[in-house]
PDB file of C-alpha atoms in Angstrom:
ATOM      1  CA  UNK A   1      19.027   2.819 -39.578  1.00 66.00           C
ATOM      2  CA  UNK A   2      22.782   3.756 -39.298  1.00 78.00           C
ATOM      3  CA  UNK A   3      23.759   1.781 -42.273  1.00 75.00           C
ATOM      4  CA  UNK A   4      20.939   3.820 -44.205  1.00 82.00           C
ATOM      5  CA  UNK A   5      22.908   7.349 -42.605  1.00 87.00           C
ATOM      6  CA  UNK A   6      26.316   5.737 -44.438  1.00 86.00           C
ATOM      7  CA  UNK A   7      24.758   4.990 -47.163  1.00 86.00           C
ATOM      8  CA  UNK A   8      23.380   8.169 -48.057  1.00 90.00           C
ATOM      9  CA  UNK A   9      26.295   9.950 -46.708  1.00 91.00           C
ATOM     10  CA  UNK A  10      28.402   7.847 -49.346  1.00 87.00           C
ATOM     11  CA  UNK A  11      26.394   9.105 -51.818  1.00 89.00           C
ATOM     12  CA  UNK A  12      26.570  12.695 -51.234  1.00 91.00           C
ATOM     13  CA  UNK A  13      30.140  12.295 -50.615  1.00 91.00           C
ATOM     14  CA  UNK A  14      30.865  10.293 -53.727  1.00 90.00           C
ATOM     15  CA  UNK A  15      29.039  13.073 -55.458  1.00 92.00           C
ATOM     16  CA  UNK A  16      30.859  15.977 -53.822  1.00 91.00           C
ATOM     17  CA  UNK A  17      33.918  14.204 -55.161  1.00 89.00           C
ATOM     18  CA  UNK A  18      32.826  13.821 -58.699  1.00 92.00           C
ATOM     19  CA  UNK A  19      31.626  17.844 -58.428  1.00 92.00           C
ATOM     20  CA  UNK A  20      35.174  18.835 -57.258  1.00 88.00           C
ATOM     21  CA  UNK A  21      37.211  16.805 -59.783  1.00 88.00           C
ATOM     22  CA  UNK A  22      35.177  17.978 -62.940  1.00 90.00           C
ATOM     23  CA  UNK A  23      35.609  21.498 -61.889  1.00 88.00           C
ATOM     24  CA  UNK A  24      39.380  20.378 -62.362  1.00 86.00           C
ATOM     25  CA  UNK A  25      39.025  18.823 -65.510  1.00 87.00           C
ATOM     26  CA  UNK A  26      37.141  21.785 -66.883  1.00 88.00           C
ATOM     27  CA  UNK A  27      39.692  24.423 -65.991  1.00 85.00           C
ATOM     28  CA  UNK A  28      43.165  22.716 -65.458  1.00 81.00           C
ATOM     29  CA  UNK A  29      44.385  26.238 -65.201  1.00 83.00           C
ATOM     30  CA  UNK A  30      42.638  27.078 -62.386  1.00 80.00           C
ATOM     31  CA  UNK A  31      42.361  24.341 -60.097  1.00 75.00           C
ATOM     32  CA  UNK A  32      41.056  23.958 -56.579  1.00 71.00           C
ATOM     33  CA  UNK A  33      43.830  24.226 -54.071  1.00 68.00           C
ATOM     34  CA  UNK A  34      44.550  20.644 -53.683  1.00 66.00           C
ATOM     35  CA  UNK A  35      45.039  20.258 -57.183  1.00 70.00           C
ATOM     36  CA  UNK A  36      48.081  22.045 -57.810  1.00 73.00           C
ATOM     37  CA  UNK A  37      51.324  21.519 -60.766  1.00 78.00           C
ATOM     38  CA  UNK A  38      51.329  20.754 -64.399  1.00 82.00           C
ATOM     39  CA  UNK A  39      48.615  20.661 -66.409  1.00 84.00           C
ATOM     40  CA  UNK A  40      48.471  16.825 -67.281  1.00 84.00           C
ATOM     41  CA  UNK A  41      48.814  15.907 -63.019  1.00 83.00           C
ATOM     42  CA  UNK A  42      46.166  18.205 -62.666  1.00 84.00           C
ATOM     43  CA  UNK A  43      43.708  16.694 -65.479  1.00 86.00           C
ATOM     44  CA  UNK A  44      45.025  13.001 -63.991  1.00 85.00           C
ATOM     45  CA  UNK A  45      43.747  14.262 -60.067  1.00 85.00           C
ATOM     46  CA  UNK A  46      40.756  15.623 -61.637  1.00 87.00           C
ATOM     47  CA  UNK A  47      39.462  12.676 -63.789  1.00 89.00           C
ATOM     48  CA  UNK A  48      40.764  10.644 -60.858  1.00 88.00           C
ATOM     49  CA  UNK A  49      38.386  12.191 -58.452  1.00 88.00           C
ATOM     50  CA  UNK A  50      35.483  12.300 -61.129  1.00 91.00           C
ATOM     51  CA  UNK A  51      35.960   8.339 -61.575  1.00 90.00           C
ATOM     52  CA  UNK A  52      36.371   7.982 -57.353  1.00 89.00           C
ATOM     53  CA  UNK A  53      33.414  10.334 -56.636  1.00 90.00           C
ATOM     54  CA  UNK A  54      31.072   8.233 -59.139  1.00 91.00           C
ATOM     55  CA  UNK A  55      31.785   4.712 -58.192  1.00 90.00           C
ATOM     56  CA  UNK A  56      31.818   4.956 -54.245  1.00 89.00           C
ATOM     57  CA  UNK A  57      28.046   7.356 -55.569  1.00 91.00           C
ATOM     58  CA  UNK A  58      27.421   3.740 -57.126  1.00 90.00           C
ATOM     59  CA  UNK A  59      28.391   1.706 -54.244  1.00 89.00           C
ATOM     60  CA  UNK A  60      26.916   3.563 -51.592  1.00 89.00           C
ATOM     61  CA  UNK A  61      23.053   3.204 -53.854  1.00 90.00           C
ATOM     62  CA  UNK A  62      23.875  -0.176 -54.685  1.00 88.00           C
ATOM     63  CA  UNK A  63      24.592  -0.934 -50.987  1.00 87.00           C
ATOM     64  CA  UNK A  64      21.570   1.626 -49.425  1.00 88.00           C
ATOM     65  CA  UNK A  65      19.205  -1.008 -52.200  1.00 88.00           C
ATOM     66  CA  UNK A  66      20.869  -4.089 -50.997  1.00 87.00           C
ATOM     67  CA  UNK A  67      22.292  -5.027 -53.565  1.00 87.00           C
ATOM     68  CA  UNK A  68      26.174  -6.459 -53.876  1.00 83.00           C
ATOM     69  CA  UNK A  69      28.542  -3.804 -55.766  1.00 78.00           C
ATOM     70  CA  UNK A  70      31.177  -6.204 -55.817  1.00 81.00           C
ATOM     71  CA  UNK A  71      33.231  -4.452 -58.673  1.00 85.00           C
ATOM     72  CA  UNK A  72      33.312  -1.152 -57.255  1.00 82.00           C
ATOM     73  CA  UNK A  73      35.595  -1.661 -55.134  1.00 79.00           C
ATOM     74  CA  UNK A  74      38.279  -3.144 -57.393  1.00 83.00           C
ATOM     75  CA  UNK A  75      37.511  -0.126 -59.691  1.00 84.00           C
ATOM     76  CA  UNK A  76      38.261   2.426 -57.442  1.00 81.00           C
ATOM     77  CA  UNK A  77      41.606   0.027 -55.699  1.00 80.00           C
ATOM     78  CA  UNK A  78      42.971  -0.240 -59.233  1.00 85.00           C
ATOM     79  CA  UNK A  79      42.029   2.886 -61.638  1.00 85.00           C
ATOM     80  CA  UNK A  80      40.825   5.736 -59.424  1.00 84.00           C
ATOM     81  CA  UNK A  81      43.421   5.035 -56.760  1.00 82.00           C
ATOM     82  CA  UNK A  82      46.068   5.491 -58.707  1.00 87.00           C
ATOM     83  CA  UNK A  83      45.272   8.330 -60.711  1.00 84.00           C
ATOM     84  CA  UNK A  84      44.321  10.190 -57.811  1.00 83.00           C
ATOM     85  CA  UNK A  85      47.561   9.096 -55.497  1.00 87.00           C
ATOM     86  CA  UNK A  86      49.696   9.674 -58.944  1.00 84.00           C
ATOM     87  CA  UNK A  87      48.679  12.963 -59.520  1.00 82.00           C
ATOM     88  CA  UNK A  88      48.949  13.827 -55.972  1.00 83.00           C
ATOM     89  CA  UNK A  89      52.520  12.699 -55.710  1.00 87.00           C
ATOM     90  CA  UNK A  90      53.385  14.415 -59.495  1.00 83.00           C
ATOM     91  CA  UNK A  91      51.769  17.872 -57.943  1.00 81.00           C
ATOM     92  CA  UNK A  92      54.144  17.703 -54.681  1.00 84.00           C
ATOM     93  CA  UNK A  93      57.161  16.398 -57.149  1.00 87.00           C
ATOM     94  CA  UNK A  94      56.486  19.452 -59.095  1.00 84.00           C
ATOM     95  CA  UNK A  95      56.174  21.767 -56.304  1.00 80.00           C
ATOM     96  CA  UNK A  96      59.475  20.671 -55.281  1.00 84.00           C
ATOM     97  CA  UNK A  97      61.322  21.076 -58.549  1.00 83.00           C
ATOM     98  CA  UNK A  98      59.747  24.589 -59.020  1.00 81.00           C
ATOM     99  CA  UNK A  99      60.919  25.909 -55.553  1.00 79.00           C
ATOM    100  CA  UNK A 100      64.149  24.206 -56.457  1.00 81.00           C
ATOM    101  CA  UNK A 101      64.427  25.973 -60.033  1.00 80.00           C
ATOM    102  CA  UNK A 102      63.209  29.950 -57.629  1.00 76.00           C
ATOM    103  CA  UNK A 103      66.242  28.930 -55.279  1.00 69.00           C
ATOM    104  CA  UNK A 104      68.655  28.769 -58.402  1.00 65.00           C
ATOM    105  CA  UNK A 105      66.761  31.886 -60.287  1.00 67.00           C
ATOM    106  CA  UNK A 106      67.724  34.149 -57.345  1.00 66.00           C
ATOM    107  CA  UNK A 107      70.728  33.153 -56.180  1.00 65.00           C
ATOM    108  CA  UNK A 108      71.801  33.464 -59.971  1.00 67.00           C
ATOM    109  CA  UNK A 109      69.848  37.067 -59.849  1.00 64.00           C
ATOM    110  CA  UNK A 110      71.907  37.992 -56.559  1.00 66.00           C
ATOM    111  CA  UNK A 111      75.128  36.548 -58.521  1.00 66.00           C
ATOM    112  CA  UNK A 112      74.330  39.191 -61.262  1.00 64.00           C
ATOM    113  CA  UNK A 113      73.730  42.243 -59.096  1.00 62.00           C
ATOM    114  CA  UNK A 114      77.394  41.823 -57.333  1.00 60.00           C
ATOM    115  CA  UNK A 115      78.570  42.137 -61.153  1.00 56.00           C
ATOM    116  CA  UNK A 116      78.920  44.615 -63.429  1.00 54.00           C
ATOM    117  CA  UNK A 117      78.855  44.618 -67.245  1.00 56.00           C
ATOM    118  CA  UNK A 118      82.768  43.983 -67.593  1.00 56.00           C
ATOM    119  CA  UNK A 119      83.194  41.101 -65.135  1.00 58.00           C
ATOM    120  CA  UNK A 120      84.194  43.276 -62.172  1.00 57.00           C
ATOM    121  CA  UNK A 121      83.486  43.837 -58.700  1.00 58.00           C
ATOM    122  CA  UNK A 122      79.633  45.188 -58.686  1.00 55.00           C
ATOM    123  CA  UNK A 123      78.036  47.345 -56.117  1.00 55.00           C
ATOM    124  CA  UNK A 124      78.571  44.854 -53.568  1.00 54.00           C
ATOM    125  CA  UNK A 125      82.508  45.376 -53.252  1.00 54.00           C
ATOM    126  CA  UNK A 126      82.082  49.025 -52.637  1.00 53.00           C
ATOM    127  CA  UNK A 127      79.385  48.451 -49.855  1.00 52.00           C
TER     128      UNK A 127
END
């Protein structure tokens, strides 16, 4: 009885997985929030989840029928796993470099505003 509860519960998870990285793959501009950075890490997380969600779908109906899904897990331990941990690490790599890159944009902005046209002392010096 409780293996039948995982079973299904596999599925509909599996499925809810597969929903959520489609909706990635279909706008890469507008991902859900944990898919987040460049375009191609976002595609990789989405087709990632798409591939995860369908195969544990498979293994969960395979296992509910009693039947031996024997492949399913080295599918997901060596092509969904990493697409989904690889675009998950490129997304927080990317985060980093782009609050890295804001850091340098303002303090270069602030830079500029103690400045004026001719290379002198800005408004700051006469604070």
């Amino acid at each position: 009885m409780f293996g039948g509860f995982v079973d299904v519960l596999g599925i509909s998870m599996g499925l809810g997985c597969a929903w959520l990285g489609w909706r990635t793959v279909l706008r890469p501009h507008r991902p859900p929030e944990p898919f987040q950075g460049p375009v191609w890490a976002v595609r990789a997380g989405g087709l990632g989840f798409v591939l995860l969600g369908v195969v544990l779908a498979v293994r969960s109906a395979a296992l509910l029928a009693g039947r031996e899904a024997g492949w399913t897990g080295d599918f997901i331990r060596w092509v969904a796993g990493p697409l989904v941990i690889g675009s998950i690490l490129a997304a927080l790599l990317s985060r980093r470099a782009e609050h890295r890159r804001g850091e340098h944009r303002r303090a270069e902005h602030r830079q500029s505003r103690t400045r004026n046209e001719d290379g002198g002392p800005g408004r700051a010096a006469h604070r």
